[in-house]
Amino acid sequence: MVPVPIKGAGTNADPNRVGPMPDTDANASLSEKLTALLAVPVVLFFRLFEIPFRAVQRVGGIKAMPYVFLLPNLAFFGVFVVLPLFINFAFSLSGGTNIFLSDRVYTGTEQYEFLFDCANYLDPQTCREDRFWKAIFNTATFVFIQVTCLVILSLVTALILNRKIRARGFFRAVFFFPVLLSPVVVALIWKWILLRDGILNAFLVSIGLDRILFFVSPEWAMFWAIFVSIWSHMGFYMLILLAGLQAIPPDLYEAAEMDGTSPERVFWKITLPLLWPNMLVVVVLALIKGVQIFDEVFVLTGGGPGTATQFIVQYIYTTGFASRVQNFGLASAASVVLGVVLFALTVAQLAATRRKDDV
Amino acid sequence: MTLRLKTVLTGTALAMSVLATSAMAQTELRMTWYNDGNEGEVMRGLLDGFEAANPDITVVLDIVPYAAILEGLPVQLAAGQGPDLARVTDLGGLNEYYLDLTPYVSNPDYWEANFGPFLEWLRPTGNDSAISGFMTQLTVTGPYVNRTLFEQAGVDMPGDGATWGDWAAAANEVAAALDIPIPMAWDRSGHRVAGPAISMGAMMFDADGNPALVDQGLMDMATMLYDWHQDGTMSTELWGSVSGSTYLGANEDFANAQVVMYMSGSWQIPQFASTIGDAFDWWAVPAPCGPVACTGMPGGAALVALAGTEHPEEVGMLMEYLASEESLAEFYGQTLFIPGHLGLAAGGVDFATDDPRARHALETFAGAVPGISPIAFDLQGYPNNRVMFNALISRLGEAIVGELTLEQAFERMTQDVEQQLAEQARDQ
């Protein structure tokens, strides 16, 4: 390993220097020497790494070096992602309330059979575990509406913010800002707005309308769960699409303009096809994120009214942790089902990315 | 090595060993605690006194949200990573993790004499001698009314022996006269429903002592609650706006005079004394009657010693100090909690309040204890009572918002209880 050279250290002549030269060479030399002196411990620290890395390289050769660098991350990923995946699967084949796998009773596929025990899969009331199926249907409804609206709104916003409008940077920041907020903060802010005595109801009353109890109506609760989710995530997807829009060569638009092509045709024939790889990534990412929805809706509606906004992750959390009898086996089985769905979506994402690379 | 260097090294080693010894001698105990009111402050004061008397023991008071006691603590304990002591409300549900303090306290008879009936709530089935902790508060469920609203509306408050129907009618009359949005509110909690259900005839257990949640008495009470949500006596906002067994209280609505009658319990007294004060007359009233009884549910929170502790002797010393009549008199007096110490309950506690409403509420709830139904005591002592409470509240909530019919809700309640108990039984 070669230590990174410290900029300005050991030299008076910096060809990249912009702006006025220092008053005297003596001053410059003194400050640069001081900087170099301060950098010595840093340089020494990094040189320490050279000893083991040289040894490893001598043993494994240069080809082994990428794996050496990957190893810490692989170990981290293995311990905190891959291993829990297998542990979770093992839990799903067990029953009882004991937390350690070694103390648990092997039940085979009983937990899965319990989850899938339904007379009619389209009617949760006929299912033994009705809440699991309600959560599945709620999640499907949420994902379908949320992802559709999210992608369309992100696209429209990206198209507008890609044009030369006034205060474009400001608006880009405004739309991106909610992405930076914690989901819990987002949900709490909207909850305060939507409560019986919240700002929105105060406004409705002030213009002579009746108060609406948003969290008591299943339709309103689902609407606001979707709305808040779109509001908080739209900026991220907008940014991906904006990057895609800016990567489209401008000469294509110039050619279209010279040909007198209508703006609609430009959008459908140039913008959308060239943006398609980004669109696919956005759709698949939004789908995965949508299926995993939990935190913000849990804080906003608590899953209510009834089970109207209870989604699959909340079902897993409630079954595994919030019940008096903490049913880790059933929760794990539901997690495995969710994992299978997410795996399918991830495969779709990989396929989409590959297609993007091919374009 | 020079003589000077040797001297310096030896000195350093000695100093470090002294430091290490003193650090080893210092025992740290962790107590997980939640607050309803000011009890955390009062407990800290008592702990400071204990630490002053025992300079080699430090007690760290970890104050956590109540949800962490219900959901996080059981997982911690199951994983063997729990604290030394904890304040819990699922008294029987966690009994497998309790430490039996009998060998570590100097006078077990004192505990039996003063905490006897409550020690039974903490004991595993079949054990009739373990001493695991004491009640930091004894609670009784029951209603509060906004008496000022009754006076302003010119409506008489129903008297002794009034039924839930009488109170609902009166609360509706007051709300209609004064345009109050919520005539009646109940905490969204199965424990709160259980007392009135027993008053309506619910037995909660079958002849063999097995849990039997759904019977005619419970169905009558649940139907009444369902009807109150349909006719506007109760607001769907409280019970209908969340899912599952999530607890929601109407204490803020009551404190803002948005509720005429509020079914909750004695633990609200210190909070109402500070948040409402004399803004209006918040008045505790005796539990309304059903055809069988006029009962609330007993309950409360206990400070328990946990078997996972590495310092059982120090925990025993601390529990002995905290459970002493002197410490508890100060604790109950400062917190305005109904004493869970029979000696203090009989002798009276000097409660640190001049508020006549608070004093009346304390008298009302303490006076209700003798009238509590034996079924209510049995239910409170049943380790899996939360399984029953959660099934009751979650399914009734789904019926109230229209996802289930009442018949479906009753059927699901029974299934939920059976399924959870069957899952638990796999461990045995």
JSON list of N, CA and C in Angstrom, two decimals, chain B residues 143 145 150 155-175 183-184 186 200 221 224 228 233 260-261 285-291 294:
[
{"chain": "B", "resi": 143, "resn": "PRO", "atom": "N", "xyz": [-65.26, 4.25, 37.72]},
{"chain": "B", "resi": 143, "resn": "PRO", "atom": "CA", "xyz": [-65.47, 5.46, 36.91]},
{"chain": "B", "resi": 143, "resn": "PRO", "atom": "C", "xyz": [-65.24, 6.78, 37.66]},
{"chain": "B", "resi": 145, "resn": "VAL", "atom": "N", "xyz": [-66.58, 10.90, 37.20]},
{"chain": "B", "resi": 145, "resn": "VAL", "atom": "CA", "xyz": [-67.49, 11.76, 36.44]},
{"chain": "B", "resi": 145, "resn": "VAL", "atom": "C", "xyz": [-67.05, 13.21, 36.60]},
{"chain": "B", "resi": 150, "resn": "PHE", "atom": "N", "xyz": [-72.44, 17.89, 35.54]},
{"chain": "B", "resi": 150, "resn": "PHE", "atom": "CA", "xyz": [-73.76, 17.47, 36.04]},
{"chain": "B", "resi": 150, "resn": "PHE", "atom": "C", "xyz": [-74.48, 18.66, 36.67]},
{"chain": "B", "resi": 155, "resn": "VAL", "atom": "N", "xyz": [-78.57, 18.02, 36.10]},
{"chain": "B", "resi": 155, "resn": "VAL", "atom": "CA", "xyz": [-78.93, 16.59, 36.11]},
{"chain": "B", "resi": 155, "resn": "VAL", "atom": "C", "xyz": [-78.40, 15.97, 37.41]},
{"chain": "B", "resi": 156, "resn": "ASP", "atom": "N", "xyz": [-79.25, 15.18, 38.07]},
{"chain": "B", "resi": 156, "resn": "ASP", "atom": "CA", "xyz": [-78.80, 14.53, 39.31]},
{"chain": "B", "resi": 156, "resn": "ASP", "atom": "C", "xyz": [-77.91, 13.34, 38.97]},
{"chain": "B", "resi": 157, "resn": "MET", "atom": "N", "xyz": [-76.85, 13.19, 39.76]},
{"chain": "B", "resi": 157, "resn": "MET", "atom": "CA", "xyz": [-75.99, 12.01, 39.57]},
{"chain": "B", "resi": 157, "resn": "MET", "atom": "C", "xyz": [-76.70, 10.79, 40.14]},
{"chain": "B", "resi": 158, "resn": "PRO", "atom": "N", "xyz": [-76.73, 9.69, 39.38]},
{"chain": "B", "resi": 158, "resn": "PRO", "atom": "CA", "xyz": [-77.34, 8.47, 39.93]},
{"chain": "B", "resi": 158, "resn": "PRO", "atom": "C", "xyz": [-76.67, 8.08, 41.25]},
{"chain": "B", "resi": 159, "resn": "GLY", "atom": "N", "xyz": [-77.45, 7.52, 42.15]},
{"chain": "B", "resi": 159, "resn": "GLY", "atom": "CA", "xyz": [-76.92, 7.21, 43.49]},
{"chain": "B", "resi": 159, "resn": "GLY", "atom": "C", "xyz": [-76.40, 5.80, 43.59]},
{"chain": "B", "resi": 160, "resn": "ASP", "atom": "N", "xyz": [-76.22, 5.36, 44.85]},
{"chain": "B", "resi": 160, "resn": "ASP", "atom": "CA", "xyz": [-75.72, 4.01, 45.10]},
{"chain": "B", "resi": 160, "resn": "ASP", "atom": "C", "xyz": [-76.65, 2.98, 44.45]},
{"chain": "B", "resi": 161, "resn": "GLY", "atom": "N", "xyz": [-76.08, 1.94, 43.91]},
{"chain": "B", "resi": 161, "resn": "GLY", "atom": "CA", "xyz": [-76.87, 0.86, 43.32]},
{"chain": "B", "resi": 161, "resn": "GLY", "atom": "C", "xyz": [-77.30, 1.15, 41.89]},
{"chain": "B", "resi": 162, "resn": "ALA", "atom": "N", "xyz": [-76.92, 2.32, 41.35]},
{"chain": "B", "resi": 162, "resn": "ALA", "atom": "CA", "xyz": [-77.28, 2.65, 39.96]},
{"chain": "B", "resi": 162, "resn": "ALA", "atom": "C", "xyz": [-76.61, 1.67, 39.01]},
{"chain": "B", "resi": 163, "resn": "THR", "atom": "N", "xyz": [-77.29, 1.38, 37.93]},
{"chain": "B", "resi": 163, "resn": "THR", "atom": "CA", "xyz": [-76.73, 0.43, 36.96]},
{"chain": "B", "resi": 163, "resn": "THR", "atom": "C", "xyz": [-75.94, 1.19, 35.89]},
{"chain": "B", "resi": 164, "resn": "TRP", "atom": "N", "xyz": [-75.24, 0.43, 35.05]},
{"chain": "B", "resi": 164, "resn": "TRP", "atom": "CA", "xyz": [-74.52, 1.06, 33.94]},
{"chain": "B", "resi": 164, "resn": "TRP", "atom": "C", "xyz": [-75.50, 1.77, 33.02]},
{"chain": "B", "resi": 165, "resn": "GLY", "atom": "N", "xyz": [-76.69, 1.19, 32.87]},
{"chain": "B", "resi": 165, "resn": "GLY", "atom": "CA", "xyz": [-77.72, 1.82, 32.04]},
{"chain": "B", "resi": 165, "resn": "GLY", "atom": "C", "xyz": [-78.14, 3.17, 32.60]},
{"chain": "B", "resi": 166, "resn": "ASP", "atom": "N", "xyz": [-78.29, 3.25, 33.92]},
{"chain": "B", "resi": 166, "resn": "ASP", "atom": "CA", "xyz": [-78.67, 4.52, 34.56]},
{"chain": "B", "resi": 166, "resn": "ASP", "atom": "C", "xyz": [-77.60, 5.58, 34.31]},
{"chain": "B", "resi": 167, "resn": "TRP", "atom": "N", "xyz": [-76.35, 5.18, 34.47]},
{"chain": "B", "resi": 167, "resn": "TRP", "atom": "CA", "xyz": [-75.26, 6.14, 34.29]},
{"chain": "B", "resi": 167, "resn": "TRP", "atom": "C", "xyz": [-75.15, 6.58, 32.83]},
{"chain": "B", "resi": 168, "resn": "ALA", "atom": "N", "xyz": [-75.36, 5.63, 31.91]},
{"chain": "B", "resi": 168, "resn": "ALA", "atom": "CA", "xyz": [-75.26, 5.99, 30.49]},
{"chain": "B", "resi": 168, "resn": "ALA", "atom": "C", "xyz": [-76.35, 7.01, 30.14]},
{"chain": "B", "resi": 169, "resn": "ALA", "atom": "N", "xyz": [-77.55, 6.78, 30.68]},
{"chain": "B", "resi": 169, "resn": "ALA", "atom": "CA", "xyz": [-78.66, 7.70, 30.39]},
{"chain": "B", "resi": 169, "resn": "ALA", "atom": "C", "xyz": [-78.35, 9.09, 30.95]},
{"chain": "B", "resi": 170, "resn": "ALA", "atom": "N", "xyz": [-77.82, 9.12, 32.19]},
{"chain": "B", "resi": 170, "resn": "ALA", "atom": "CA", "xyz": [-77.51, 10.41, 32.82]},
{"chain": "B", "resi": 170, "resn": "ALA", "atom": "C", "xyz": [-76.39, 11.14, 32.07]},
{"chain": "B", "resi": 171, "resn": "ALA", "atom": "N", "xyz": [-75.36, 10.38, 31.68]},
{"chain": "B", "resi": 171, "resn": "ALA", "atom": "CA", "xyz": [-74.23, 11.00, 30.95]},
{"chain": "B", "resi": 171, "resn": "ALA", "atom": "C", "xyz": [-74.71, 11.56, 29.62]},
{"chain": "B", "resi": 172, "resn": "ASN", "atom": "N", "xyz": [-75.59, 10.83, 28.97]},
{"chain": "B", "resi": 172, "resn": "ASN", "atom": "CA", "xyz": [-76.13, 11.33, 27.69]},
{"chain": "B", "resi": 172, "resn": "ASN", "atom": "C", "xyz": [-76.94, 12.61, 27.90]},
{"chain": "B", "resi": 173, "resn": "GLU", "atom": "N", "xyz": [-77.69, 12.65, 28.99]},
{"chain": "B", "resi": 173, "resn": "GLU", "atom": "CA", "xyz": [-78.51, 13.83, 29.27]},
{"chain": "B", "resi": 173, "resn": "GLU", "atom": "C", "xyz": [-77.63, 15.07, 29.48]},
{"chain": "B", "resi": 174, "resn": "VAL", "atom": "N", "xyz": [-76.56, 14.87, 30.24]},
{"chain": "B", "resi": 174, "resn": "VAL", "atom": "CA", "xyz": [-75.62, 15.98, 30.50]},
{"chain": "B", "resi": 174, "resn": "VAL", "atom": "C", "xyz": [-74.96, 16.43, 29.19]},
{"chain": "B", "resi": 175, "resn": "ALA", "atom": "N", "xyz": [-74.49, 15.45, 28.41]},
{"chain": "B", "resi": 175, "resn": "ALA", "atom": "CA", "xyz": [-73.79, 15.77, 27.16]},
{"chain": "B", "resi": 175, "resn": "ALA", "atom": "C", "xyz": [-74.72, 16.53, 26.20]},
{"chain": "B", "resi": 183, "resn": "PRO", "atom": "N", "xyz": [-70.23, 11.50, 25.76]},
{"chain": "B", "resi": 183, "resn": "PRO", "atom": "CA", "xyz": [-70.92, 11.27, 27.04]},
{"chain": "B", "resi": 183, "resn": "PRO", "atom": "C", "xyz": [-70.16, 10.31, 27.94]},
{"chain": "B", "resi": 184, "resn": "MET", "atom": "N", "xyz": [-69.66, 9.22, 27.35]},
{"chain": "B", "resi": 184, "resn": "MET", "atom": "CA", "xyz": [-68.98, 8.23, 28.19]},
{"chain": "B", "resi": 184, "resn": "MET", "atom": "C", "xyz": [-67.75, 7.68, 27.47]},
{"chain": "B", "resi": 186, "resn": "TRP", "atom": "N", "xyz": [-64.41, 4.78, 27.96]},
{"chain": "B", "resi": 186, "resn": "TRP", "atom": "CA", "xyz": [-63.75, 3.73, 28.74]},
{"chain": "B", "resi": 186, "resn": "TRP", "atom": "C", "xyz": [-62.33, 3.59, 28.21]},
{"chain": "B", "resi": 200, "resn": "MET", "atom": "N", "xyz": [-72.26, -8.18, 35.35]},
{"chain": "B", "resi": 200, "resn": "MET", "atom": "CA", "xyz": [-73.38, -8.64, 34.50]},
{"chain": "B", "resi": 200, "resn": "MET", "atom": "C", "xyz": [-73.55, -10.16, 34.58]},
{"chain": "B", "resi": 221, "resn": "MET", "atom": "N", "xyz": [-72.51, -7.65, 28.53]},
{"chain": "B", "resi": 221, "resn": "MET", "atom": "CA", "xyz": [-71.72, -6.41, 28.71]},
{"chain": "B", "resi": 221, "resn": "MET", "atom": "C", "xyz": [-71.15, -5.95, 27.37]},
{"chain": "B", "resi": 224, "resn": "MET", "atom": "N", "xyz": [-73.74, -4.34, 25.30]},
{"chain": "B", "resi": 224, "resn": "MET", "atom": "CA", "xyz": [-74.04, -2.99, 25.79]},
{"chain": "B", "resi": 224, "resn": "MET", "atom": "C", "xyz": [-72.98, -2.00, 25.28]},
{"chain": "B", "resi": 228, "resn": "TRP", "atom": "N", "xyz": [-73.57, 1.14, 22.76]},
{"chain": "B", "resi": 228, "resn": "TRP", "atom": "CA", "xyz": [-73.19, 2.52, 23.13]},
{"chain": "B", "resi": 228, "resn": "TRP", "atom": "C", "xyz": [-72.34, 3.18, 22.03]},
{"chain": "B", "resi": 233, "resn": "THR", "atom": "N", "xyz": [-73.22, 7.08, 22.63]},
{"chain": "B", "resi": 233, "resn": "THR", "atom": "CA", "xyz": [-72.87, 7.25, 24.05]},
{"chain": "B", "resi": 233, "resn": "THR", "atom": "C", "xyz": [-71.35, 7.22, 24.21]},
{"chain": "B", "resi": 260, "resn": "VAL", "atom": "N", "xyz": [-68.11, 13.19, 29.89]},
{"chain": "B", "resi": 260, "resn": "VAL", "atom": "CA", "xyz": [-68.90, 13.34, 31.12]},
{"chain": "B", "resi": 260, "resn": "VAL", "atom": "C", "xyz": [-68.51, 12.27, 32.13]},
{"chain": "B", "resi": 261, "resn": "MET", "atom": "N", "xyz": [-68.39, 11.03, 31.65]},
{"chain": "B", "resi": 261, "resn": "MET", "atom": "CA", "xyz": [-68.08, 9.92, 32.55]},
{"chain": "B", "resi": 261, "resn": "MET", "atom": "C", "xyz": [-66.94, 9.10, 31.96]},
{"chain": "B", "resi": 285, "resn": "VAL", "atom": "N", "xyz": [-66.77, 7.71, 41.44]},
{"chain": "B", "resi": 285, "resn": "VAL", "atom": "CA", "xyz": [-68.05, 7.18, 41.91]},
{"chain": "B", "resi": 285, "resn": "VAL", "atom": "C", "xyz": [-67.93, 5.66, 42.02]},
{"chain": "B", "resi": 286, "resn": "PRO", "atom": "N", "xyz": [-68.75, 5.04, 42.88]},
{"chain": "B", "resi": 286, "resn": "PRO", "atom": "CA", "xyz": [-68.66, 3.59, 43.05]},
{"chain": "B", "resi": 286, "resn": "PRO", "atom": "C", "xyz": [-68.98, 2.87, 41.75]},
{"chain": "B", "resi": 287, "resn": "ALA", "atom": "N", "xyz": [-68.42, 1.66, 41.61]},
{"chain": "B", "resi": 287, "resn": "ALA", "atom": "CA", "xyz": [-68.64, 0.89, 40.37]},
{"chain": "B", "resi": 287, "resn": "ALA", "atom": "C", "xyz": [-70.13, 0.68, 40.16]},
{"chain": "B", "resi": 288, "resn": "PRO", "atom": "N", "xyz": [-70.66, 1.04, 38.99]},
{"chain": "B", "resi": 288, "resn": "PRO", "atom": "CA", "xyz": [-72.08, 0.80, 38.72]},
{"chain": "B", "resi": 288, "resn": "PRO", "atom": "C", "xyz": [-72.40, -0.69, 38.76]},
{"chain": "B", "resi": 289, "resn": "CYS", "atom": "N", "xyz": [-73.67, -0.99, 38.91]},
{"chain": "B", "resi": 289, "resn": "CYS", "atom": "CA", "xyz": [-74.07, -2.38, 39.16]},
{"chain": "B", "resi": 289, "resn": "CYS", "atom": "C", "xyz": [-74.60, -3.06, 37.91]},
{"chain": "B", "resi": 290, "resn": "GLY", "atom": "N", "xyz": [-74.51, -4.37, 37.94]},
{"chain": "B", "resi": 290, "resn": "GLY", "atom": "CA", "xyz": [-75.22, -5.24, 37.00]},
{"chain": "B", "resi": 290, "resn": "GLY", "atom": "C", "xyz": [-76.15, -6.09, 37.81]},
{"chain": "B", "resi": 291, "resn": "PRO", "atom": "N", "xyz": [-76.78, -7.07, 37.19]},
{"chain": "B", "resi": 291, "resn": "PRO", "atom": "CA", "xyz": [-77.73, -7.90, 37.94]},
{"chain": "B", "resi": 291, "resn": "PRO", "atom": "C", "xyz": [-77.07, -8.76, 39.02]},
{"chain": "B", "resi": 294, "resn": "CYS", "atom": "N", "xyz": [-71.67, -5.32, 41.84]},
{"chain": "B", "resi": 294, "resn": "CYS", "atom": "CA", "xyz": [-71.28, -3.93, 41.53]},
{"chain": "B", "resi": 294, "resn": "CYS", "atom": "C", "xyz": [-69.77, -3.89, 41.73]}
]
